[in-house]
Amino acid sequence: MKVLVPVKRVVDYNVKVRVKSDGTGVDIANVKMSMNPFDEIAVEEAVRLKEKGAVTEVIAVSCGVQQCQETLRTAMAIGADRAILVQTDEELQPLAVAKLLNALIAKEQPGLVILGKQAIDDDCNQTGQMLAALADLPQATFASKVEIADGKAKVTREVDGGLETIAVTLPAIITTDLRLNEPRYVTLPNIMKAKKKQLDTFTPADLGVDVAPRIKTLKVSEPPKRSAGIKVPDVATLVSKLKTEAKVI
């Protein structure tokens, strides 16, 4: 069984992001980029399933600029067998990514697609759900445990009230949560091996997908700085300030 693992290149989670002076977006010039942490968890889970014998091949996929090859090489260093880059300089929104992944599902016919529940740059949490709808496949989101057996995936997922366990028939879409696993440390020998693994490149046109943006960002701005806290002498003053200054009651 093949497993498709989409991975996204994002600003490293240790970097403090800066908004461009013209307010058109986030400044990524000369900024360290890395694999989205939720997608790293997805790659790790796919590799673990392969090590258990439930999966035969792990295919990493990324959509974006040419530098996404670095992210794919990292995925292959973790344990992915080969990689696919859908190269484009267009700004890719969740629907466009879902359409590209749907085209790759039709091409590769994987038994399972595992991806991060969201990316830390836009926090949309949409791609997995949109992909499940487009591909007409069952979905199990926010997975904290995955077991594959008898053509089904048994997934424990995190919900507001605790944990929920569901079974979905394969092929299916699974999105990963933080507590699913802890990604392994990538060793230098595996990094060197990853350089020799197969990496295929396509364009959206090759897959017959229109990736034109459907949403326009009007302005990006930093959140206002929090003012310092103050002490109040009594409850009446507190209520007054909550009403007149904070305007929360």
PDB file of C-alpha atoms in Angstrom:
ATOM      1  CA  MET A   1       0.000   0.000   0.000  1.00  0.00           C
ATOM      2  CA  LYS A   2       1.243   3.460  -0.918  1.00  0.00           C
ATOM      3  CA  VAL A   3       1.021   6.381   1.485  1.00  0.00           C
ATOM      4  CA  LEU A   4       1.007   9.958   0.182  1.00  0.00           C
ATOM      5  CA  VAL A   5       2.392  12.518   2.648  1.00  0.00           C
ATOM      6  CA  PRO A   6       2.000  16.209   1.704  1.00  0.00           C
ATOM      7  CA  VAL A   7       4.587  18.484   3.345  1.00  0.00           C
ATOM      8  CA  LYS A   8       4.720  22.285   3.367  1.00  0.00           C
ATOM      9  CA  ARG A   9       7.726  24.614   3.471  1.00  0.00           C
ATOM     10  CA  VAL A  10       7.100  27.283   6.120  1.00  0.00           C
ATOM     11  CA  VAL A  11       9.035  29.817   8.173  1.00  0.00           C
ATOM     12  CA  ASP A  12      10.843  27.897  10.917  1.00  0.00           C
ATOM     13  CA  TYR A  13       8.853  27.812  14.158  1.00  0.00           C
ATOM     14  CA  ASN A  14      11.808  29.293  16.091  1.00  0.00           C
ATOM     15  CA  VAL A  15      11.844  32.434  13.920  1.00  0.00           C
ATOM     16  CA  LYS A  16       9.937  35.557  14.961  1.00  0.00           C
ATOM     17  CA  VAL A  17       8.004  36.580  11.857  1.00  0.00           C
ATOM     18  CA  ARG A  18       8.038  40.176  10.625  1.00  0.00           C
ATOM     19  CA  VAL A  19       5.351  41.889   8.600  1.00  0.00           C
ATOM     20  CA  LYS A  20       6.454  43.690   5.427  1.00  0.00           C
ATOM     21  CA  SER A  21       6.549  47.469   5.679  1.00  0.00           C
ATOM     22  CA  ASP A  22       3.825  47.824   3.019  1.00  0.00           C
ATOM     23  CA  GLY A  23       1.525  45.391   4.853  1.00  0.00           C
ATOM     24  CA  THR A  24       1.225  42.987   1.904  1.00  0.00           C
ATOM     25  CA  GLY A  25       2.396  39.908   3.807  1.00  0.00           C
ATOM     26  CA  VAL A  26       5.088  38.316   5.948  1.00  0.00           C
ATOM     27  CA  ASP A  27       8.739  38.992   5.155  1.00  0.00           C
ATOM     28  CA  ILE A  28      10.494  35.695   4.290  1.00  0.00           C
ATOM     29  CA  ALA A  29      13.642  37.181   2.714  1.00  0.00           C
ATOM     30  CA  ASN A  30      16.758  35.636   4.298  1.00  0.00           C
ATOM     31  CA  VAL A  31      14.571  33.822   6.834  1.00  0.00           C
ATOM     32  CA  LYS A  32      15.190  30.201   7.851  1.00  0.00           C
ATOM     33  CA  MET A  33      12.567  27.881   6.345  1.00  0.00           C
ATOM     34  CA  SER A  34      11.736  24.339   7.425  1.00  0.00           C
ATOM     35  CA  MET A  35       9.087  21.635   7.200  1.00  0.00           C
ATOM     36  CA  ASN A  36       5.754  22.390   8.834  1.00  0.00           C
ATOM     37  CA  PRO A  37       5.893  20.599  12.250  1.00  0.00           C
ATOM     38  CA  PHE A  38       2.496  18.907  11.779  1.00  0.00           C
ATOM     39  CA  ASP A  39       3.662  17.542   8.409  1.00  0.00           C
ATOM     40  CA  GLU A  40       6.858  16.269  10.020  1.00  0.00           C
ATOM     41  CA  ILE A  41       4.652  14.256  12.385  1.00  0.00           C
ATOM     42  CA  ALA A  42       2.756  12.920   9.345  1.00  0.00           C
ATOM     43  CA  VAL A  43       5.997  11.773   7.659  1.00  0.00           C
ATOM     44  CA  GLU A  44       7.119  10.083  10.876  1.00  0.00           C
ATOM     45  CA  GLU A  45       3.791   8.243  11.205  1.00  0.00           C
ATOM     46  CA  ALA A  46       3.936   7.050   7.584  1.00  0.00           C
ATOM     47  CA  VAL A  47       7.483   5.755   8.092  1.00  0.00           C
ATOM     48  CA  ARG A  48       6.439   3.969  11.291  1.00  0.00           C
ATOM     49  CA  LEU A  49       3.564   2.301   9.454  1.00  0.00           C
ATOM     50  CA  LYS A  50       6.050   1.127   6.838  1.00  0.00           C
ATOM     51  CA  GLU A  51       8.353  -0.230   9.541  1.00  0.00           C
ATOM     52  CA  LYS A  52       5.385  -2.185  10.961  1.00  0.00           C
ATOM     53  CA  GLY A  53       4.735  -3.711   7.544  1.00  0.00           C
ATOM     54  CA  ALA A  54       1.370  -2.030   7.006  1.00  0.00           C
ATOM     55  CA  VAL A  55       2.744   0.171   4.189  1.00  0.00           C
ATOM     56  CA  THR A  56       5.036  -0.627   1.262  1.00  0.00           C
ATOM     57  CA  GLU A  57       5.920   2.846  -0.054  1.00  0.00           C
ATOM     58  CA  VAL A  58       5.945   6.371   1.384  1.00  0.00           C
ATOM     59  CA  ILE A  59       5.709   9.234  -1.128  1.00  0.00           C
ATOM     60  CA  ALA A  60       6.352  12.795   0.055  1.00  0.00           C
ATOM     61  CA  VAL A  61       4.650  15.606  -1.881  1.00  0.00           C
ATOM     62  CA  SER A  62       5.151  19.358  -1.764  1.00  0.00           C
ATOM     63  CA  CYS A  63       3.543  22.171  -3.740  1.00  0.00           C
ATOM     64  CA  GLY A  64       5.318  25.485  -4.214  1.00  0.00           C
ATOM     65  CA  VAL A  65       8.589  27.056  -5.269  1.00  0.00           C
ATOM     66  CA  GLN A  66      11.725  25.186  -6.324  1.00  0.00           C
ATOM     67  CA  GLN A  67      13.205  25.501  -2.802  1.00  0.00           C
ATOM     68  CA  CYS A  68      10.534  23.045  -1.605  1.00  0.00           C
ATOM     69  CA  GLN A  69      12.969  20.380  -2.835  1.00  0.00           C
ATOM     70  CA  GLU A  70      14.897  20.939   0.415  1.00  0.00           C
ATOM     71  CA  THR A  71      11.764  20.109   2.420  1.00  0.00           C
ATOM     72  CA  LEU A  72      11.210  16.975   0.344  1.00  0.00           C
ATOM     73  CA  ARG A  73      14.821  15.885   0.878  1.00  0.00           C
ATOM     74  CA  THR A  74      14.226  16.235   4.628  1.00  0.00           C
ATOM     75  CA  ALA A  75      11.136  14.025   4.320  1.00  0.00           C
ATOM     76  CA  MET A  76      13.191  11.428   2.437  1.00  0.00           C
ATOM     77  CA  ALA A  77      15.897  11.640   5.105  1.00  0.00           C
ATOM     78  CA  ILE A  78      13.250  10.788   7.711  1.00  0.00           C
ATOM     79  CA  GLY A  79      12.299   7.744   5.650  1.00  0.00           C
ATOM     80  CA  ALA A  80      10.118   8.592   2.619  1.00  0.00           C
ATOM     81  CA  ASP A  81      10.997   6.450  -0.416  1.00  0.00           C
ATOM     82  CA  ARG A  82      10.530   9.080  -3.118  1.00  0.00           C
ATOM     83  CA  ALA A  83       9.143  12.561  -3.593  1.00  0.00           C
ATOM     84  CA  ILE A  84       7.016  14.657  -5.924  1.00  0.00           C
ATOM     85  CA  LEU A  85       7.267  18.439  -6.292  1.00  0.00           C
ATOM     86  CA  VAL A  86       4.447  20.377  -7.922  1.00  0.00           C
ATOM     87  CA  GLN A  87       6.443  23.474  -8.795  1.00  0.00           C
ATOM     88  CA  THR A  88       4.803  26.876  -9.102  1.00  0.00           C
ATOM     89  CA  ASP A  89       5.592  30.449  -8.095  1.00  0.00           C
ATOM     90  CA  GLU A  90       1.889  31.227  -7.590  1.00  0.00           C
ATOM     91  CA  GLU A  91       0.590  31.841  -4.079  1.00  0.00           C
ATOM     92  CA  LEU A  92      -1.101  28.548  -3.214  1.00  0.00           C
ATOM     93  CA  GLN A  93      -4.258  28.646  -1.117  1.00  0.00           C
ATOM     94  CA  PRO A  94      -5.741  25.542   0.594  1.00  0.00           C
ATOM     95  CA  LEU A  95      -8.263  24.826  -2.178  1.00  0.00           C
ATOM     96  CA  ALA A  96      -5.551  24.940  -4.859  1.00  0.00           C
ATOM     97  CA  VAL A  97      -3.330  22.590  -2.833  1.00  0.00           C
ATOM     98  CA  ALA A  98      -6.261  20.214  -2.290  1.00  0.00           C
ATOM     99  CA  LYS A  99      -6.941  20.164  -6.056  1.00  0.00           C
ATOM    100  CA  LEU A 100      -3.278  19.419  -6.809  1.00  0.00           C
ATOM    101  CA  LEU A 101      -3.214  16.618  -4.224  1.00  0.00           C
ATOM    102  CA  ASN A 102      -6.463  15.215  -5.627  1.00  0.00           C
ATOM    103  CA  ALA A 103      -4.839  15.056  -9.083  1.00  0.00           C
ATOM    104  CA  LEU A 104      -1.866  13.199  -7.569  1.00  0.00           C
ATOM    105  CA  ILE A 105      -4.211  10.764  -5.801  1.00  0.00           C
ATOM    106  CA  ALA A 106      -5.734   9.944  -9.192  1.00  0.00           C
ATOM    107  CA  LYS A 107      -2.227   9.485 -10.601  1.00  0.00           C
ATOM    108  CA  GLU A 108      -0.613   7.477  -7.773  1.00  0.00           C
ATOM    109  CA  GLN A 109      -3.672   5.680  -6.309  1.00  0.00           C
ATOM    110  CA  PRO A 110      -2.413   5.658  -2.697  1.00  0.00           C
ATOM    111  CA  GLY A 111      -4.173   3.624  -0.025  1.00  0.00           C
ATOM    112  CA  LEU A 112      -3.743   6.397   2.524  1.00  0.00           C
ATOM    113  CA  VAL A 113      -2.999  10.128   2.634  1.00  0.00           C
ATOM    114  CA  ILE A 114      -1.507  11.490   5.871  1.00  0.00           C
ATOM    115  CA  LEU A 115      -0.947  15.224   6.297  1.00  0.00           C
ATOM    116  CA  GLY A 116      -0.636  17.769   9.094  1.00  0.00           C
ATOM    117  CA  LYS A 117      -3.909  19.169  10.401  1.00  0.00           C
ATOM    118  CA  GLN A 118      -2.708  22.722   9.666  1.00  0.00           C
ATOM    119  CA  ALA A 119       0.315  24.770   8.642  1.00  0.00           C
ATOM    120  CA  ILE A 120       1.894  27.132  11.167  1.00  0.00           C
ATOM    121  CA  ASP A 121       2.050  30.012   8.664  1.00  0.00           C
ATOM    122  CA  ASP A 122      -1.624  30.462   7.763  1.00  0.00           C
ATOM    123  CA  ASP A 123      -3.248  28.144  10.383  1.00  0.00           C
ATOM    124  CA  CYS A 124      -6.072  27.432   7.922  1.00  0.00           C
ATOM    125  CA  ASN A 125      -6.765  23.795   8.887  1.00  0.00           C
ATOM    126  CA  GLN A 126      -8.604  23.294   5.572  1.00  0.00           C
ATOM    127  CA  THR A 127      -6.508  21.287   3.107  1.00  0.00           C
ATOM    128  CA  GLY A 128      -7.185  17.808   4.523  1.00  0.00           C
ATOM    129  CA  GLN A 129     -10.923  18.333   4.724  1.00  0.00           C
ATOM    130  CA  MET A 130     -11.109  19.885   1.244  1.00  0.00           C
ATOM    131  CA  LEU A 131      -9.054  17.021  -0.178  1.00  0.00           C
ATOM    132  CA  ALA A 132     -11.388  14.437   1.364  1.00  0.00           C
ATOM    133  CA  ALA A 133     -14.374  16.190  -0.231  1.00  0.00           C
ATOM    134  CA  LEU A 134     -12.735  16.492  -3.669  1.00  0.00           C
ATOM    135  CA  ALA A 135     -11.483  12.888  -3.679  1.00  0.00           C
ATOM    136  CA  ASP A 136     -14.728  11.584  -2.111  1.00  0.00           C
ATOM    137  CA  LEU A 137     -12.755   9.704   0.551  1.00  0.00           C
ATOM    138  CA  PRO A 138     -13.468   9.167   4.262  1.00  0.00           C
ATOM    139  CA  GLN A 139     -11.525  11.431   6.617  1.00  0.00           C
ATOM    140  CA  ALA A 140     -10.206  11.177  10.170  1.00  0.00           C
ATOM    141  CA  THR A 141      -8.931  14.531  11.427  1.00  0.00           C
ATOM    142  CA  PHE A 142      -6.774  15.486  14.453  1.00  0.00           C
ATOM    143  CA  ALA A 143      -5.402  11.950  14.853  1.00  0.00           C
ATOM    144  CA  SER A 144      -3.500  11.127  18.049  1.00  0.00           C
ATOM    145  CA  LYS A 145      -3.222   7.375  17.284  1.00  0.00           C
ATOM    146  CA  VAL A 146      -3.417   5.414  14.011  1.00  0.00           C
ATOM    147  CA  GLU A 147      -3.693   1.644  13.521  1.00  0.00           C
ATOM    148  CA  ILE A 148      -3.990  -0.049  10.106  1.00  0.00           C
ATOM    149  CA  ALA A 149      -5.549  -3.518   9.791  1.00  0.00           C
ATOM    150  CA  ASP A 150      -7.916  -5.447   7.496  1.00  0.00           C
ATOM    151  CA  GLY A 151      -8.321  -2.632   4.983  1.00  0.00           C
ATOM    152  CA  LYS A 152      -9.343  -0.134   7.650  1.00  0.00           C
ATOM    153  CA  ALA A 153      -7.689   2.608   9.666  1.00  0.00           C
ATOM    154  CA  LYS A 154      -8.610   2.802  13.341  1.00  0.00           C
ATOM    155  CA  VAL A 155      -7.993   6.402  14.391  1.00  0.00           C
ATOM    156  CA  THR A 156      -8.129   7.949  17.843  1.00  0.00           C
ATOM    157  CA  ARG A 157      -8.828  11.646  17.412  1.00  0.00           C
ATOM    158  CA  GLU A 158      -8.848  14.588  19.788  1.00  0.00           C
ATOM    159  CA  VAL A 159     -12.196  16.331  20.246  1.00  0.00           C
ATOM    160  CA  ASP A 160     -13.396  19.035  22.642  1.00  0.00           C
ATOM    161  CA  GLY A 161     -14.770  16.510  25.138  1.00  0.00           C
ATOM    162  CA  GLY A 162     -11.725  14.190  25.145  1.00  0.00           C
ATOM    163  CA  LEU A 163     -10.927  11.370  22.715  1.00  0.00           C
ATOM    164  CA  GLU A 164     -12.998   9.749  19.984  1.00  0.00           C
ATOM    165  CA  THR A 165     -12.089   6.507  18.203  1.00  0.00           C
ATOM    166  CA  ILE A 166     -13.388   5.914  14.682  1.00  0.00           C
ATOM    167  CA  ALA A 167     -12.746   3.394  11.906  1.00  0.00           C
ATOM    168  CA  VAL A 168     -12.491   4.479   8.286  1.00  0.00           C
ATOM    169  CA  THR A 169     -12.287   2.270   5.210  1.00  0.00           C
ATOM    170  CA  LEU A 170      -9.146   2.684   3.112  1.00  0.00           C
ATOM    171  CA  PRO A 171      -8.302   4.625   1.017  1.00  0.00           C
ATOM    172  CA  ALA A 172      -8.776   7.532   3.406  1.00  0.00           C
ATOM    173  CA  ILE A 173      -7.448  10.939   4.469  1.00  0.00           C
ATOM    174  CA  ILE A 174      -5.887  11.367   7.928  1.00  0.00           C
ATOM    175  CA  THR A 175      -4.711  14.663   9.445  1.00  0.00           C
ATOM    176  CA  THR A 176      -2.233  14.559  12.322  1.00  0.00           C
ATOM    177  CA  ASP A 177      -2.283  16.225  15.711  1.00  0.00           C
ATOM    178  CA  LEU A 178       0.704  17.041  17.923  1.00  0.00           C
ATOM    179  CA  ARG A 179       0.357  14.028  20.217  1.00  0.00           C
ATOM    180  CA  LEU A 180       0.437  11.402  17.440  1.00  0.00           C
ATOM    181  CA  ASN A 181       4.212  10.883  17.712  1.00  0.00           C
ATOM    182  CA  GLU A 182       7.588  12.569  18.141  1.00  0.00           C
ATOM    183  CA  PRO A 183       9.543  12.797  14.861  1.00  0.00           C
ATOM    184  CA  ARG A 184      12.934  11.129  14.861  1.00  0.00           C
ATOM    185  CA  TYR A 185      16.241  12.951  14.646  1.00  0.00           C
ATOM    186  CA  VAL A 186      17.529  13.023  11.069  1.00  0.00           C
ATOM    187  CA  THR A 187      21.031  11.545  10.865  1.00  0.00           C
ATOM    188  CA  LEU A 188      23.760  12.633   8.440  1.00  0.00           C
ATOM    189  CA  PRO A 189      23.923   9.229   6.643  1.00  0.00           C
ATOM    190  CA  ASN A 190      20.184   9.431   5.956  1.00  0.00           C
ATOM    191  CA  ILE A 191      20.566  13.000   4.675  1.00  0.00           C
ATOM    192  CA  MET A 192      23.216  11.772   2.226  1.00  0.00           C
ATOM    193  CA  LYS A 193      21.007   8.836   1.134  1.00  0.00           C
ATOM    194  CA  ALA A 194      18.087  11.223   0.557  1.00  0.00           C
ATOM    195  CA  LYS A 195      20.101  13.096  -2.069  1.00  0.00           C
ATOM    196  CA  LYS A 196      20.067   9.972  -4.254  1.00  0.00           C
ATOM    197  CA  LYS A 197      16.365   9.204  -3.924  1.00  0.00           C
ATOM    198  CA  GLN A 198      13.930   9.865  -6.774  1.00  0.00           C
ATOM    199  CA  LEU A 199      12.336  13.331  -6.912  1.00  0.00           C
ATOM    200  CA  ASP A 200       9.851  13.975  -9.736  1.00  0.00           C
ATOM    201  CA  THR A 201       8.735  17.480 -10.698  1.00  0.00           C
ATOM    202  CA  PHE A 202       5.417  18.506 -12.211  1.00  0.00           C
ATOM    203  CA  THR A 203       3.627  21.783 -12.797  1.00  0.00           C
ATOM    204  CA  PRO A 204      -0.050  22.513 -12.060  1.00  0.00           C
ATOM    205  CA  ALA A 205      -0.606  22.570 -15.846  1.00  0.00           C
ATOM    206  CA  ASP A 206       0.784  19.018 -16.102  1.00  0.00           C
ATOM    207  CA  LEU A 207      -1.889  17.930 -13.623  1.00  0.00           C
ATOM    208  CA  GLY A 208      -4.620  20.005 -15.288  1.00  0.00           C
ATOM    209  CA  VAL A 209      -5.247  22.144 -12.209  1.00  0.00           C
ATOM    210  CA  ASP A 210      -6.001  25.883 -12.049  1.00  0.00           C
ATOM    211  CA  VAL A 211      -4.268  27.314  -8.958  1.00  0.00           C
ATOM    212  CA  ALA A 212      -5.369  30.939  -9.350  1.00  0.00           C
ATOM    213  CA  PRO A 213      -6.071  32.503  -5.908  1.00  0.00           C
ATOM    214  CA  ARG A 214      -9.741  32.701  -4.881  1.00  0.00           C
ATOM    215  CA  ILE A 215      -9.086  34.936  -1.870  1.00  0.00           C
ATOM    216  CA  LYS A 216      -7.293  38.289  -1.829  1.00  0.00           C
ATOM    217  CA  THR A 217      -5.349  39.446   1.226  1.00  0.00           C
ATOM    218  CA  LEU A 218      -6.088  43.117   1.766  1.00  0.00           C
ATOM    219  CA  LYS A 219      -3.648  43.808   4.569  1.00  0.00           C
ATOM    220  CA  VAL A 220      -1.362  42.036   7.019  1.00  0.00           C
ATOM    221  CA  SER A 221      -0.532  43.728  10.324  1.00  0.00           C
ATOM    222  CA  GLU A 222       1.031  42.789  13.619  1.00  0.00           C
ATOM    223  CA  PRO A 223      -1.265  42.441  16.649  1.00  0.00           C
ATOM    224  CA  PRO A 224      -1.303  45.510  18.909  1.00  0.00           C
ATOM    225  CA  LYS A 225       1.157  45.451  21.778  1.00  0.00           C
ATOM    226  CA  ARG A 226      -0.378  44.562  25.110  1.00  0.00           C
ATOM    227  CA  SER A 227      -0.463  47.360  27.647  1.00  0.00           C
ATOM    228  CA  ALA A 228       0.945  46.776  31.109  1.00  0.00           C
ATOM    229  CA  GLY A 229      -1.367  45.421  33.794  1.00  0.00           C
ATOM    230  CA  ILE A 230      -2.555  47.619  36.646  1.00  0.00           C
ATOM    231  CA  LYS A 231      -3.816  47.070  40.171  1.00  0.00           C
ATOM    232  CA  VAL A 232      -7.255  48.324  41.161  1.00  0.00           C
ATOM    233  CA  PRO A 233      -8.272  49.233  44.716  1.00  0.00           C
ATOM    234  CA  ASP A 234     -11.703  47.566  44.720  1.00  0.00           C
ATOM    235  CA  VAL A 235     -14.287  45.581  42.741  1.00  0.00           C
ATOM    236  CA  ALA A 236     -16.252  48.698  41.740  1.00  0.00           C
ATOM    237  CA  THR A 237     -13.175  50.169  40.011  1.00  0.00           C
ATOM    238  CA  LEU A 238     -12.499  46.844  38.290  1.00  0.00           C
ATOM    239  CA  VAL A 239     -16.052  46.651  36.931  1.00  0.00           C
ATOM    240  CA  SER A 240     -15.878  50.277  35.811  1.00  0.00           C
ATOM    241  CA  LYS A 241     -12.633  49.723  33.886  1.00  0.00           C
ATOM    242  CA  LEU A 242     -13.971  46.534  32.291  1.00  0.00           C
ATOM    243  CA  LYS A 243     -16.956  48.521  31.059  1.00  0.00           C
ATOM    244  CA  THR A 244     -15.317  51.779  29.988  1.00  0.00           C
ATOM    245  CA  GLU A 245     -11.767  50.832  28.975  1.00  0.00           C
ATOM    246  CA  ALA A 246     -11.704  47.118  28.113  1.00  0.00           C
ATOM    247  CA  LYS A 247     -15.341  47.198  26.962  1.00  0.00           C
ATOM    248  CA  VAL A 248     -15.819  43.499  27.652  1.00  0.00           C
ATOM    249  CA  ILE A 249     -18.974  43.823  29.756  1.00  0.00           C
TER     250      ILE A 249
END
